[in-house]
Short mmCIF file of C-alpha atoms in Angstrom, two decimals:
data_model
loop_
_atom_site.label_atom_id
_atom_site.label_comp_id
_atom_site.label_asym_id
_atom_site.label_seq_id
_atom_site.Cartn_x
_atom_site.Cartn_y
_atom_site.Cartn_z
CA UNK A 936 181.92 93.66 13.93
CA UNK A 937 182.19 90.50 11.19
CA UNK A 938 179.32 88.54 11.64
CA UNK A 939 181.89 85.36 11.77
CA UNK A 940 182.80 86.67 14.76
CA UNK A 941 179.37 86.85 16.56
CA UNK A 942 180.14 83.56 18.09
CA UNK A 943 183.61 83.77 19.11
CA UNK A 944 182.43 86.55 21.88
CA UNK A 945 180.84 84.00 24.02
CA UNK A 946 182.76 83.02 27.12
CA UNK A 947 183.99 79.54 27.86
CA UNK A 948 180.70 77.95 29.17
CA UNK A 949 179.26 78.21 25.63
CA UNK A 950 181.98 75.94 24.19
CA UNK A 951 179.83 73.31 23.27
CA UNK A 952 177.06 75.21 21.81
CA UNK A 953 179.49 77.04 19.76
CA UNK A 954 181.62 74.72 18.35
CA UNK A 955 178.32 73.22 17.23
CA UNK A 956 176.74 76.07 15.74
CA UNK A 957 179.86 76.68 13.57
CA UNK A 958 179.96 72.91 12.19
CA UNK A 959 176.53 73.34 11.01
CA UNK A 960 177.75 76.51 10.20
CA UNK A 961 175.39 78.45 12.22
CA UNK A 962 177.22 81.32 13.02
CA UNK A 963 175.18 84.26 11.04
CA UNK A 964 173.26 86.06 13.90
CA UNK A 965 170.52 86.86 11.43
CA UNK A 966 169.84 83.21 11.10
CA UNK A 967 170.78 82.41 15.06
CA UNK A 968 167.83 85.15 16.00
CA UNK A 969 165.03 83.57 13.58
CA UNK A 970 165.74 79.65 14.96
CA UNK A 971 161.90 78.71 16.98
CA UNK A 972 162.41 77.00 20.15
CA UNK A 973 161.34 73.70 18.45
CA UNK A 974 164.60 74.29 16.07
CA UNK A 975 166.48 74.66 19.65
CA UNK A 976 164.93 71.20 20.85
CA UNK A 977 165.98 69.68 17.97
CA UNK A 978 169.51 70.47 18.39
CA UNK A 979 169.77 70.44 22.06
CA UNK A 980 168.55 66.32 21.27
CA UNK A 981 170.85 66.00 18.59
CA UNK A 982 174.11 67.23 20.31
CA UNK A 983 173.82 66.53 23.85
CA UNK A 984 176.39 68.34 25.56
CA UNK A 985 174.70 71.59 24.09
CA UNK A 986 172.38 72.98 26.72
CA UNK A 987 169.00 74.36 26.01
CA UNK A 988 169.76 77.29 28.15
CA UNK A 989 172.59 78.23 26.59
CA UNK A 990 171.18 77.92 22.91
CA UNK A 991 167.90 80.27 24.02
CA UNK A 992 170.82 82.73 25.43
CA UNK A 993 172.48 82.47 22.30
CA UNK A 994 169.26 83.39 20.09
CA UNK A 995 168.20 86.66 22.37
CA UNK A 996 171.85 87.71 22.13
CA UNK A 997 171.54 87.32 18.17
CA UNK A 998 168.12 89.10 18.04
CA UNK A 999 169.20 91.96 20.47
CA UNK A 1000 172.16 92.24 17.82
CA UNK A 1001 169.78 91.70 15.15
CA UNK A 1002 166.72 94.06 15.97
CA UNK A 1003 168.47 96.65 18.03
CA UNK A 1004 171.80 96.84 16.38
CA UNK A 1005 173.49 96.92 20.05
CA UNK A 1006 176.50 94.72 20.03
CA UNK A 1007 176.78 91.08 21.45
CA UNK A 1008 178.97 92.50 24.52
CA UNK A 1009 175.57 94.94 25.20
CA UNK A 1010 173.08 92.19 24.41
CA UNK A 1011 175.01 89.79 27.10
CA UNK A 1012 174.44 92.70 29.51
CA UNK A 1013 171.06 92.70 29.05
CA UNK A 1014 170.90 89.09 29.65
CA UNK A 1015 172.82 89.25 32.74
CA UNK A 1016 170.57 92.40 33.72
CA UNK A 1017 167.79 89.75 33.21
CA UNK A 1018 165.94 91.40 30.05
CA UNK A 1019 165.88 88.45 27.98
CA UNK A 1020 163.67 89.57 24.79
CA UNK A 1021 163.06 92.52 23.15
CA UNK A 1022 159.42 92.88 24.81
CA UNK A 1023 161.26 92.50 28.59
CA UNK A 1024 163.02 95.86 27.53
CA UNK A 1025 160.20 97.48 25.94
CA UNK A 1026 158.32 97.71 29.20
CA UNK A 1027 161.02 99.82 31.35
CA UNK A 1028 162.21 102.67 31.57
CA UNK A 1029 166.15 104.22 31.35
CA UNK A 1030 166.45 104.49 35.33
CA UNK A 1031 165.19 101.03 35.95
CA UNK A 1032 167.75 99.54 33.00
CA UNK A 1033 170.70 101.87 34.84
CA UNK A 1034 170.10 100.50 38.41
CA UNK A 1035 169.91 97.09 36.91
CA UNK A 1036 173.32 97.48 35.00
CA UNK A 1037 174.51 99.36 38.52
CA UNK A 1038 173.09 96.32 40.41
CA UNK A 1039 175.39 94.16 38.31
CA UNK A 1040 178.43 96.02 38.40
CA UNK A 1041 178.45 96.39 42.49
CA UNK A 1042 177.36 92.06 42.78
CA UNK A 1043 180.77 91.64 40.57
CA UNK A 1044 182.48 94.19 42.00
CA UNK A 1045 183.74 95.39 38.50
CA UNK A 1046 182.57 98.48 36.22
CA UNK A 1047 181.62 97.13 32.76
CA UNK A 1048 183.70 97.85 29.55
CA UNK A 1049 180.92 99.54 27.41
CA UNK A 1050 179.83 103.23 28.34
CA UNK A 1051 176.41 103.16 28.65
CA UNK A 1052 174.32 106.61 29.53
CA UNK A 1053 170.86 107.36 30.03
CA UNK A 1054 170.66 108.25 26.73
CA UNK A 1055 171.67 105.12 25.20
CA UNK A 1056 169.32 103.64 27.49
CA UNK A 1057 166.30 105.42 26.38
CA UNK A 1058 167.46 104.80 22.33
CA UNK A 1059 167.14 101.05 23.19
CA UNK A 1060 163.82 101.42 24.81
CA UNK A 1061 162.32 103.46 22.14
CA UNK A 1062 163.52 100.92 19.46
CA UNK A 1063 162.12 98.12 21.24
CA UNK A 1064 159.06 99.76 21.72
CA UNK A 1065 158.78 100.45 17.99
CA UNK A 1066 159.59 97.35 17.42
CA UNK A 1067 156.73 95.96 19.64
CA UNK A 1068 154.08 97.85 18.06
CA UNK A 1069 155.33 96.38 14.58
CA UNK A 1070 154.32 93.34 15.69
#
């Protein structure tokens, strides 16, 4: 995926945030993943129709892309699974991520586009648990 694109996956409740994160031409994930939540007050106060919500969604999407190397549509599952950092992943295992993602699929009544198996699952774990002991 182009990185210029990173932003244009978001759906239409992000409008704001995005069209203000490409005029300050914030649209690198790298550099969306590193902003500190002071960086995210300061332009939540600066633009106010950008939500601080939506900007802290926007970062753990970006560092799920950016540590993980899972793709935005994955990270935004995670997000909607309700892992919302790379340390909220570490701690469980495949099963619990698949009857999160199965949780989510039945509440919408839909089957998600990306094929996701146990497998994959337990890849993403171990990564983030690497990545936690890095730290």
């Amino acid at each position: 995926m182009i990185e210029e694109k990173f932003l244009e996956i978001l759906p239409e409740n992000f409008r704001h945030e995005k069209s203000f994160l490409i005029k300050k031409k914030l649209d690198d994930f790298k550099r969306l993943s590193q902003l500190s939540d002071s960086e995210l007050n300061i332009i939540q106060r600066s633009h106010s129709l950008c939500t601080l919500n939506n900007l802290k969604k926007i970062r753990a999407i970006a560092n799920f892309k950016n540590e993980l190397s899972i793709t935005p549509y994955e990270s935004y599952l995670l997000l909607h699974c309700g892992i919302g950092s790379i340390q909220s992943l570490s701690i469980l295992n495949p099963y619990d991520l698949k009857e999160r993602i199965g949780r989510l699929e039945r509440s919408l009544r839909t089957k998600t586009q990306t094929n996701i198996t146990l497998s994959t699952l337990k890849d993403w774990i171990k990564r983030a648990n690497k990545i936690c002991k890095s730290i």
